[in-house]
PDB file of C-alpha atoms in Angstrom:
ATOM      1  CA  MET A   1      62.611  38.730  38.333  1.00 51.00           C
ATOM      2  CA  SER A   2      65.815  38.988  36.315  1.00 52.00           C
ATOM      3  CA  SER A   3      67.959  35.885  36.245  1.00 65.00           C
ATOM      4  CA  PRO A   4      70.858  34.619  34.116  1.00 64.00           C
ATOM      5  CA  GLY A   5      68.574  31.936  32.670  1.00 90.00           C
ATOM      6  CA  LEU A   6      65.947  34.471  31.607  1.00 93.00           C
ATOM      7  CA  LEU A   7      68.481  36.672  29.846  1.00 93.00           C
ATOM      8  CA  ASP A   8      70.038  33.588  28.245  1.00 92.00           C
ATOM      9  CA  ARG A   9      66.651  32.738  26.721  1.00 94.00           C
ATOM     10  CA  ILE A  10      66.139  36.268  25.399  1.00 95.00           C
ATOM     11  CA  GLU A  11      69.625  36.216  23.873  1.00 93.00           C
ATOM     12  CA  ARG A  12      68.876  32.847  22.282  1.00 94.00           C
ATOM     13  CA  TYR A  13      65.619  34.241  20.854  1.00 96.00           C
ATOM     14  CA  SER A  14      67.488  37.163  19.339  1.00 95.00           C
ATOM     15  CA  ALA A  15      70.061  34.854  17.777  1.00 94.00           C
ATOM     16  CA  LEU A  16      67.388  32.652  16.163  1.00 96.00           C
ATOM     17  CA  ALA A  17      64.915  35.357  15.056  1.00 96.00           C
ATOM     18  CA  PRO A  18      66.751  36.395  11.827  1.00 96.00           C
ATOM     19  CA  LEU A  19      67.272  32.897  10.439  1.00 96.00           C
ATOM     20  CA  ALA A  20      64.071  32.723   8.369  1.00 94.00           C
ATOM     21  CA  GLU A  21      64.856  35.918   6.406  1.00 95.00           C
ATOM     22  CA  ALA A  22      68.576  36.497   6.583  1.00 97.00           C
ATOM     23  CA  GLN A  23      71.924  34.834   6.128  1.00 97.00           C
ATOM     24  CA  VAL A  24      73.853  35.306   9.343  1.00 97.00           C
ATOM     25  CA  HIS A  25      77.562  36.087   9.015  1.00 98.00           C
ATOM     26  CA  ARG A  26      80.075  35.946  11.820  1.00 96.00           C
ATOM     27  CA  ILE A  27      82.495  38.827  12.268  1.00 96.00           C
ATOM     28  CA  GLY A  28      84.675  38.328  15.314  1.00 94.00           C
ATOM     29  CA  ALA A  29      82.339  38.115  18.294  1.00 93.00           C
ATOM     30  CA  LEU A  30      79.354  39.489  16.322  1.00 95.00           C
ATOM     31  CA  GLN A  31      76.659  37.818  14.261  1.00 96.00           C
ATOM     32  CA  VAL A  32      75.557  40.008  11.355  1.00 98.00           C
ATOM     33  CA  PRO A  33      72.257  39.092   9.610  1.00 98.00           C
ATOM     34  CA  ILE A  34      72.136  40.152   5.962  1.00 98.00           C
ATOM     35  CA  GLY A  35      68.708  39.876   4.382  1.00 96.00           C
ATOM     36  CA  PRO A  36      65.954  41.919   2.710  1.00 95.00           C
ATOM     37  CA  GLN A  37      66.304  45.692   2.961  1.00 93.00           C
ATOM     38  CA  GLU A  38      62.638  46.004   3.971  1.00 90.00           C
ATOM     39  CA  TRP A  39      63.177  43.785   7.033  1.00 93.00           C
ATOM     40  CA  PRO A  40      66.617  44.513   8.521  1.00 94.00           C
ATOM     41  CA  PHE A  41      67.974  42.833  11.639  1.00 96.00           C
ATOM     42  CA  PRO A  42      70.662  44.346  13.886  1.00 97.00           C
ATOM     43  CA  ALA A  43      74.080  42.835  14.414  1.00 97.00           C
ATOM     44  CA  ARG A  44      74.406  41.251  17.851  1.00 96.00           C
ATOM     45  CA  PRO A  45      77.123  39.772  20.025  1.00 94.00           C
ATOM     46  CA  LEU A  46      77.257  36.002  19.912  1.00 89.00           C
ATOM     47  CA  PRO A  47      75.575  34.599  23.037  1.00 81.00           C
ATOM     48  CA  GLY A  48      78.167  34.469  25.784  1.00 70.00           C
ATOM     49  CA  ARG A  49      80.694  36.526  23.801  1.00 65.00           C
ATOM     50  CA  GLU A  50      79.577  40.086  24.537  1.00 63.00           C
ATOM     51  CA  ALA A  51      82.749  41.063  26.353  1.00 68.00           C
ATOM     52  CA  ASP A  52      84.903  40.082  23.367  1.00 83.00           C
ATOM     53  CA  VAL A  53      83.409  42.543  20.839  1.00 91.00           C
ATOM     54  CA  THR A  54      86.121  44.861  19.506  1.00 94.00           C
ATOM     55  CA  LEU A  55      86.067  48.156  17.624  1.00 96.00           C
ATOM     56  CA  ALA A  56      87.281  46.299  14.528  1.00 97.00           C
ATOM     57  CA  ASP A  57      84.313  43.889  14.826  1.00 96.00           C
ATOM     58  CA  VAL A  58      81.814  46.759  14.982  1.00 97.00           C
ATOM     59  CA  GLN A  59      83.421  48.639  12.100  1.00 98.00           C
ATOM     60  CA  ALA A  60      83.453  45.526   9.899  1.00 98.00           C
ATOM     61  CA  ALA A  61      79.833  44.709  10.769  1.00 98.00           C
ATOM     62  CA  VAL A  62      78.696  48.248   9.932  1.00 98.00           C
ATOM     63  CA  ALA A  63      80.610  48.132   6.635  1.00 98.00           C
ATOM     64  CA  MET A  64      78.911  44.836   5.717  1.00 98.00           C
ATOM     65  CA  GLN A  65      75.445  46.177   6.590  1.00 98.00           C
ATOM     66  CA  GLU A  66      75.881  49.389   4.619  1.00 97.00           C
ATOM     67  CA  ALA A  67      77.364  47.568   1.614  1.00 98.00           C
ATOM     68  CA  ALA A  68      74.160  45.474   1.552  1.00 98.00           C
ATOM     69  CA  GLY A  69      72.013  48.621   1.645  1.00 97.00           C
ATOM     70  CA  LEU A  70      71.000  48.003   5.263  1.00 97.00           C
ATOM     71  CA  PRO A  71      71.073  50.512   8.114  1.00 96.00           C
ATOM     72  CA  ALA A  72      74.043  50.344  10.450  1.00 97.00           C
ATOM     73  CA  SER A  73      72.544  48.759  13.542  1.00 97.00           C
ATOM     74  CA  LEU A  74      73.818  46.970  16.626  1.00 97.00           C
ATOM     75  CA  GLU A  75      71.834  45.602  19.578  1.00 96.00           C
ATOM     76  CA  TRP A  76      72.814  43.918  22.845  1.00 95.00           C
ATOM     77  CA  LEU A  77      71.922  43.425  26.501  1.00 94.00           C
ATOM     78  CA  GLY A  78      73.572  46.271  28.352  1.00 91.00           C
ATOM     79  CA  ASP A  79      73.600  44.341  31.625  1.00 86.00           C
ATOM     80  CA  ARG A  80      75.904  41.764  30.072  1.00 85.00           C
ATOM     81  CA  CYS A  81      78.247  43.944  28.062  1.00 83.00           C
ATOM     82  CA  ARG A  82      78.764  47.273  29.758  1.00 81.00           C
ATOM     83  CA  GLY A  83      81.806  48.132  27.656  1.00 88.00           C
ATOM     84  CA  LEU A  84      80.166  47.739  24.244  1.00 93.00           C
ATOM     85  CA  ALA A  85      78.472  51.150  24.417  1.00 94.00           C
ATOM     86  CA  GLY A  86      81.875  52.836  24.409  1.00 95.00           C
ATOM     87  CA  VAL A  87      83.066  50.655  21.540  1.00 96.00           C
ATOM     88  CA  ALA A  88      79.958  51.503  19.495  1.00 97.00           C
ATOM     89  CA  ARG A  89      80.395  55.220  20.132  1.00 97.00           C
ATOM     90  CA  SER A  90      84.018  54.964  19.014  1.00 97.00           C
ATOM     91  CA  ALA A  91      82.685  53.537  15.745  1.00 97.00           C
ATOM     92  CA  GLY A  92      80.585  56.682  15.238  1.00 97.00           C
ATOM     93  CA  LEU A  93      77.254  55.213  16.363  1.00 98.00           C
ATOM     94  CA  VAL A  94      74.660  56.728  18.686  1.00 97.00           C
ATOM     95  CA  VAL A  95      73.753  54.482  21.619  1.00 97.00           C
ATOM     96  CA  ASP A  96      70.307  54.312  23.233  1.00 96.00           C
ATOM     97  CA  GLU A  97      69.495  52.395  26.407  1.00 96.00           C
ATOM     98  CA  LEU A  98      65.960  50.995  26.517  1.00 96.00           C
ATOM     99  CA  PRO A  99      64.162  49.281  29.406  1.00 97.00           C
ATOM    100  CA  LEU A 100      63.665  45.554  28.714  1.00 97.00           C
ATOM    101  CA  LEU A 101      60.520  44.117  30.293  1.00 96.00           C
ATOM    102  CA  VAL A 102      58.784  40.752  30.458  1.00 97.00           C
ATOM    103  CA  ALA A 103      55.089  40.011  30.887  1.00 95.00           C
ATOM    104  CA  ASP A 104      55.225  38.955  34.539  1.00 90.00           C
ATOM    105  CA  ASP A 105      51.600  39.099  35.695  1.00 85.00           C
ATOM    106  CA  PRO A 106      49.871  40.915  32.813  1.00 81.00           C
ATOM    107  CA  LEU A 107      46.583  42.671  33.437  1.00 82.00           C
ATOM    108  CA  THR A 108      43.752  43.024  30.950  1.00 84.00           C
ATOM    109  CA  VAL A 109      43.613  46.629  29.763  1.00 86.00           C
ATOM    110  CA  LEU A 110      40.418  47.517  27.931  1.00 84.00           C
ATOM    111  CA  LEU A 111      40.390  49.662  24.809  1.00 87.00           C
ATOM    112  CA  PRO A 112      38.313  52.870  24.809  1.00 87.00           C
ATOM    113  CA  THR A 113      34.626  52.584  23.972  1.00 89.00           C
ATOM    114  CA  GLY A 114      34.055  52.505  20.230  1.00 92.00           C
ATOM    115  CA  VAL A 115      37.494  51.101  19.378  1.00 94.00           C
ATOM    116  CA  ARG A 116      37.586  47.583  17.949  1.00 94.00           C
ATOM    117  CA  LEU A 117      40.577  45.297  17.632  1.00 94.00           C
ATOM    118  CA  TYR A 118      41.286  43.056  14.650  1.00 94.00           C
ATOM    119  CA  LEU A 119      43.800  40.315  13.976  1.00 96.00           C
ATOM    120  CA  VAL A 120      45.371  41.094  10.590  1.00 95.00           C
ATOM    121  CA  GLY A 121      45.607  38.368   7.941  1.00 95.00           C
ATOM    122  CA  ALA A 122      48.121  38.068   5.117  1.00 94.00           C
ATOM    123  CA  ASP A 123      45.340  38.605   2.558  1.00 93.00           C
ATOM    124  CA  ASP A 124      44.015  41.750   4.241  1.00 92.00           C
ATOM    125  CA  PRO A 125      43.835  44.411   1.480  1.00 89.00           C
ATOM    126  CA  ARG A 126      44.843  47.074   4.015  1.00 90.00           C
ATOM    127  CA  LEU A 127      48.013  45.301   5.156  1.00 90.00           C
ATOM    128  CA  GLY A 128      50.207  47.863   3.400  1.00 88.00           C
ATOM    129  CA  LEU A 129      48.201  50.680   4.974  1.00 88.00           C
ATOM    130  CA  TYR A 130      48.869  49.240   8.428  1.00 89.00           C
ATOM    131  CA  GLN A 131      52.565  48.995   7.618  1.00 86.00           C
ATOM    132  CA  ARG A 132      52.558  52.664   6.592  1.00 85.00           C
ATOM    133  CA  LEU A 133      50.671  53.613   9.760  1.00 83.00           C
ATOM    134  CA  THR A 134      53.479  52.121  11.840  1.00 81.00           C
ATOM    135  CA  ALA A 135      56.126  54.065   9.931  1.00 80.00           C
ATOM    136  CA  LEU A 136      54.225  57.334  10.251  1.00 76.00           C
ATOM    137  CA  ALA A 137      53.512  56.898  13.958  1.00 73.00           C
ATOM    138  CA  PHE A 138      57.166  56.228  14.754  1.00 70.00           C
ATOM    139  CA  ALA A 139      58.285  59.101  12.523  1.00 63.00           C
ATOM    140  CA  GLN A 140      56.282  61.439  14.771  1.00 54.00           C
ATOM    141  CA  PRO A 141      57.038  60.222  18.300  1.00 51.00           C
ATOM    142  CA  ARG A 142      55.133  63.050  19.984  1.00 45.00           C
ATOM    143  CA  PRO A 143      52.034  64.973  18.849  1.00 38.00           C
ATOM    144  CA  VAL A 144      53.013  68.427  17.639  1.00 32.00           C
ATOM    145  CA  ALA A 145      50.797  71.268  16.429  1.00 30.00           C
ATOM    146  CA  VAL A 146      51.911  72.136  12.896  1.00 27.00           C
ATOM    147  CA  PRO A 147      50.498  74.917  10.681  1.00 29.00           C
ATOM    148  CA  ALA A 148      48.597  73.624   7.663  1.00 29.00           C
ATOM    149  CA  GLY A 149      50.927  72.837   4.792  1.00 29.00           C
ATOM    150  CA  ALA A 150      54.113  73.162   6.856  1.00 29.00           C
ATOM    151  CA  PRO A 151      56.420  70.181   7.276  1.00 30.00           C
ATOM    152  CA  SER A 152      56.377  68.508  10.670  1.00 30.00           C
ATOM    153  CA  PRO A 153      59.595  68.426  12.719  1.00 29.00           C
ATOM    154  CA  SER A 154      60.055  64.801  11.652  1.00 31.00           C
ATOM    155  CA  GLY A 155      59.977  65.754   7.986  1.00 30.00           C
ATOM    156  CA  VAL A 156      56.608  64.045   7.436  1.00 28.00           C
ATOM    157  CA  PRO A 157      53.947  66.403   6.014  1.00 28.00           C
ATOM    158  CA  ASP A 158      51.301  67.264   8.621  1.00 28.00           C
ATOM    159  CA  VAL A 159      48.502  65.671   6.603  1.00 28.00           C
ATOM    160  CA  ALA A 160      50.372  62.355   6.623  1.00 35.00           C
ATOM    161  CA  VAL A 161      50.944  62.427  10.372  1.00 38.00           C
ATOM    162  CA  ASP A 162      47.220  62.195  11.055  1.00 45.00           C
ATOM    163  CA  ASP A 163      46.187  60.225   7.970  1.00 50.00           C
ATOM    164  CA  PRO A 164      47.930  56.984   6.959  1.00 48.00           C
ATOM    165  CA  GLY A 165      47.045  57.709   3.340  1.00 51.00           C
ATOM    166  CA  PRO A 166      45.431  55.722   0.520  1.00 52.00           C
ATOM    167  CA  GLU A 167      43.617  52.507   1.358  1.00 55.00           C
ATOM    168  CA  HIS A 168      45.510  50.333  -1.108  1.00 57.00           C
ATOM    169  CA  VAL A 169      49.171  50.823  -0.276  1.00 64.00           C
ATOM    170  CA  PRO A 170      51.054  47.648  -1.253  1.00 70.00           C
ATOM    171  CA  ALA A 171      52.597  45.712   1.629  1.00 76.00           C
ATOM    172  CA  THR A 172      56.123  44.368   1.358  1.00 84.00           C
ATOM    173  CA  GLU A 173      56.228  40.714   0.387  1.00 90.00           C
ATOM    174  CA  VAL A 174      58.388  40.003   3.428  1.00 92.00           C
ATOM    175  CA  LEU A 175      55.680  41.268   5.778  1.00 92.00           C
ATOM    176  CA  ARG A 176      52.944  39.410   3.894  1.00 93.00           C
ATOM    177  CA  GLU A 177      54.906  36.157   4.102  1.00 95.00           C
ATOM    178  CA  ARG A 178      55.703  36.652   7.784  1.00 95.00           C
ATOM    179  CA  VAL A 179      52.029  37.223   8.606  1.00 96.00           C
ATOM    180  CA  ALA A 180      51.022  34.201   6.525  1.00 96.00           C
ATOM    181  CA  SER A 181      53.550  31.969   8.299  1.00 97.00           C
ATOM    182  CA  GLY A 182      52.706  33.287  11.780  1.00 97.00           C
ATOM    183  CA  ARG A 183      56.184  34.719  12.404  1.00 97.00           C
ATOM    184  CA  THR A 184      54.503  38.125  12.733  1.00 96.00           C
ATOM    185  CA  VAL A 185      51.132  38.368  14.473  1.00 97.00           C
ATOM    186  CA  MET A 186      49.685  41.816  13.790  1.00 96.00           C
ATOM    187  CA  MET A 187      46.719  43.533  15.428  1.00 96.00           C
ATOM    188  CA  VAL A 188      45.105  46.827  14.493  1.00 95.00           C
ATOM    189  CA  ALA A 189      42.797  49.069  16.539  1.00 94.00           C
ATOM    190  CA  VAL A 190      40.052  50.673  14.446  1.00 94.00           C
ATOM    191  CA  GLU A 191      37.751  53.590  15.283  1.00 93.00           C
ATOM    192  CA  ASP A 192      34.965  54.750  12.957  1.00 92.00           C
ATOM    193  CA  GLY A 193      36.320  52.399  10.292  1.00 89.00           C
ATOM    194  CA  GLN A 194      39.830  53.892  10.352  1.00 90.00           C
ATOM    195  CA  PRO A 195      43.000  52.345  11.788  1.00 91.00           C
ATOM    196  CA  VAL A 196      44.311  54.360  14.739  1.00 91.00           C
ATOM    197  CA  ALA A 197      46.883  52.059  16.356  1.00 92.00           C
ATOM    198  CA  ILE A 198      48.937  49.025  15.347  1.00 93.00           C
ATOM    199  CA  GLY A 199      51.194  46.446  16.979  1.00 94.00           C
ATOM    200  CA  SER A 200      52.640  42.965  16.574  1.00 95.00           C
ATOM    201  CA  HIS A 201      54.262  40.115  18.393  1.00 96.00           C
ATOM    202  CA  GLN A 202      56.859  37.854  16.817  1.00 97.00           C
ATOM    203  CA  PRO A 203      56.982  34.263  18.080  1.00 98.00           C
ATOM    204  CA  VAL A 204      60.099  32.114  17.685  1.00 98.00           C
ATOM    205  CA  ASP A 205      60.620  28.489  18.677  1.00 97.00           C
ATOM    206  CA  VAL A 206      63.599  28.489  21.022  1.00 96.00           C
ATOM    207  CA  ASP A 207      64.846  24.988  21.715  1.00 92.00           C
ATOM    208  CA  GLY A 208      61.362  23.506  21.832  1.00 95.00           C
ATOM    209  CA  THR A 209      59.534  26.320  23.658  1.00 96.00           C
ATOM    210  CA  GLU A 210      58.034  29.476  22.202  1.00 98.00           C
ATOM    211  CA  ILE A 211      59.165  32.993  23.068  1.00 98.00           C
ATOM    212  CA  SER A 212      57.600  36.102  21.558  1.00 98.00           C
ATOM    213  CA  GLU A 213      58.606  39.747  21.421  1.00 97.00           C
ATOM    214  CA  VAL A 214      56.019  42.534  21.283  1.00 96.00           C
ATOM    215  CA  VAL A 215      57.150  45.100  18.706  1.00 94.00           C
ATOM    216  CA  GLY A 216      55.963  48.117  16.735  1.00 90.00           C
ATOM    217  CA  VAL A 217      53.155  49.223  19.064  1.00 91.00           C
ATOM    218  CA  ALA A 218      52.278  52.651  17.707  1.00 87.00           C
ATOM    219  CA  THR A 219      49.373  55.080  17.797  1.00 88.00           C
ATOM    220  CA  LEU A 220      48.800  57.909  15.342  1.00 85.00           C
ATOM    221  CA  PRO A 221      49.603  61.216  17.104  1.00 84.00           C
ATOM    222  CA  ARG A 222      46.125  62.734  17.369  1.00 85.00           C
ATOM    223  CA  PHE A 223      44.743  59.552  18.982  1.00 87.00           C
ATOM    224  CA  ARG A 224      47.344  59.345  21.751  1.00 85.00           C
ATOM    225  CA  GLY A 225      46.673  59.708  25.461  1.00 86.00           C
ATOM    226  CA  ARG A 226      43.575  57.471  25.430  1.00 87.00           C
ATOM    227  CA  GLY A 227      45.128  54.155  26.431  1.00 88.00           C
ATOM    228  CA  LEU A 228      45.147  52.668  22.941  1.00 91.00           C
ATOM    229  CA  GLY A 229      48.752  51.490  23.182  1.00 89.00           C
ATOM    230  CA  ALA A 230      48.240  49.854  26.570  1.00 89.00           C
ATOM    231  CA  GLY A 231      45.041  48.125  25.440  1.00 91.00           C
ATOM    232  CA  LEU A 232      46.643  46.902  22.235  1.00 92.00           C
ATOM    233  CA  THR A 233      49.714  45.618  24.079  1.00 92.00           C
ATOM    234  CA  SER A 234      47.488  43.793  26.556  1.00 92.00           C
ATOM    235  CA  ALA A 235      45.702  42.033  23.689  1.00 93.00           C
ATOM    236  CA  LEU A 236      48.979  41.116  21.994  1.00 95.00           C
ATOM    237  CA  VAL A 237      50.328  39.608  25.218  1.00 95.00           C
ATOM    238  CA  GLU A 238      47.124  37.661  25.781  1.00 94.00           C
ATOM    239  CA  HIS A 239      47.362  36.235  22.257  1.00 95.00           C
ATOM    240  CA  ALA A 240      51.078  35.455  22.564  1.00 96.00           C
ATOM    241  CA  ARG A 241      50.686  33.674  25.903  1.00 95.00           C
ATOM    242  CA  GLN A 242      48.351  31.139  24.329  1.00 95.00           C
ATOM    243  CA  THR A 243      51.480  29.432  22.963  1.00 96.00           C
ATOM    244  CA  ALA A 244      54.497  31.276  24.399  1.00 97.00           C
ATOM    245  CA  ASP A 245      55.790  30.898  27.936  1.00 94.00           C
ATOM    246  CA  LEU A 246      57.875  34.084  27.749  1.00 97.00           C
ATOM    247  CA  VAL A 247      56.764  37.423  26.256  1.00 97.00           C
ATOM    248  CA  PHE A 248      59.038  40.452  26.341  1.00 97.00           C
ATOM    249  CA  LEU A 249      59.419  43.926  24.871  1.00 96.00           C
ATOM    250  CA  SER A 250      61.708  46.959  24.851  1.00 95.00           C
ATOM    251  CA  ALA A 251      60.111  50.226  25.980  1.00 94.00           C
ATOM    252  CA  GLY A 252      60.986  53.505  24.299  1.00 90.00           C
ATOM    253  CA  ASP A 253      61.993  55.178  27.566  1.00 92.00           C
ATOM    254  CA  ASP A 254      61.467  55.044  31.327  1.00 94.00           C
ATOM    255  CA  ASP A 255      58.082  56.794  31.145  1.00 91.00           C
ATOM    256  CA  VAL A 256      56.777  54.217  28.666  1.00 89.00           C
ATOM    257  CA  ALA A 257      58.252  51.424  30.797  1.00 92.00           C
ATOM    258  CA  ARG A 258      56.236  52.636  33.778  1.00 89.00           C
ATOM    259  CA  VAL A 259      53.039  52.364  31.733  1.00 85.00           C
ATOM    260  CA  TYR A 260      53.889  48.749  30.920  1.00 88.00           C
ATOM    261  CA  GLU A 261      54.743  48.057  34.562  1.00 89.00           C
ATOM    262  CA  ARG A 262      51.268  49.226  35.563  1.00 83.00           C
ATOM    263  CA  ALA A 263      49.916  46.687  33.053  1.00 83.00           C
ATOM    264  CA  GLY A 264      51.777  43.810  34.724  1.00 88.00           C
ATOM    265  CA  PHE A 265      55.217  43.894  33.107  1.00 93.00           C
ATOM    266  CA  ALA A 266      58.445  43.663  35.087  1.00 95.00           C
ATOM    267  CA  ARG A 267      61.702  45.331  34.117  1.00 96.00           C
ATOM    268  CA  VAL A 268      64.482  42.764  33.912  1.00 95.00           C
ATOM    269  CA  ALA A 269      67.388  44.395  32.077  1.00 95.00           C
ATOM    270  CA  THR A 270      68.474  47.097  29.644  1.00 96.00           C
ATOM    271  CA  SER A 271      68.451  46.619  25.880  1.00 96.00           C
ATOM    272  CA  CYS A 272      71.027  48.763  24.074  1.00 96.00           C
ATOM    273  CA  THR A 273      70.849  49.853  20.436  1.00 96.00           C
ATOM    274  CA  ALA A 274      73.461  51.639  18.357  1.00 97.00           C
ATOM    275  CA  GLU A 275      72.833  53.304  14.996  1.00 97.00           C
ATOM    276  CA  ARG A 276      74.199  56.015  12.736  1.00 96.00           C
ATOM    277  CA  PRO A 277      73.258  59.499  13.935  1.00 93.00           C
ATOM    278  CA  ALA A 278      70.160  60.913  12.234  1.00 82.00           C
ATOM    279  CA  GLY A 279      70.796  63.178   9.280  1.00 70.00           C
TER     280      GLY A 279
END
């Protein structure tokens, strides 16, 4: 299903997505969005200029991001710039290659019995709780048995890994405004009155047509293995396709990509990310 036109549209989406929050600076062949610390965007090659990115460009972009209090972060389509991974590593960054998929012929995946799905509004008093749930779920990528009171391998206390915490955690104003404006569409899966999984899609008008990226699909560790992520993703895609003619996402690894493929996604390319090494 991959085609130059499809990848062009995804690149164009990525170039336009930061404009509402960030001022985009140009450094050589890179665009570097500088905006709120609570909603950082990665630096990216200018569309059509991937092959021209130099080590000096990456070093200058990283210096600008870190001076603004933002994480050093670079993202690009690996299929279009095979040499950038080596450049990023030379700049001291760790490169990950992630499967990039589009909703080709998506299937409806039902959530487990007893789990209900809600569309989150900007005035939802639990919006901050849902934001914290996402952070906790991604901090603990795999369920791990941890003795009571001991820190988890991710550094998050074991009580926090299973419990998102107090009900009234304040949400960032950036998230609240994005939800209010429709730039972030968030859904939460709830069981027995408690949130157990979260996810969003982020629509952007790209030259008169809408494209949306599914992001931040996460399930708390002790609720994994029940199909919550697949069901939530299916609902997000169904909602996005009401107005968008292209929906895409980056999977965490090949195993996750295969789950999405069984739900009607097609792999079209590789999305590369580069960041400072952890620790």
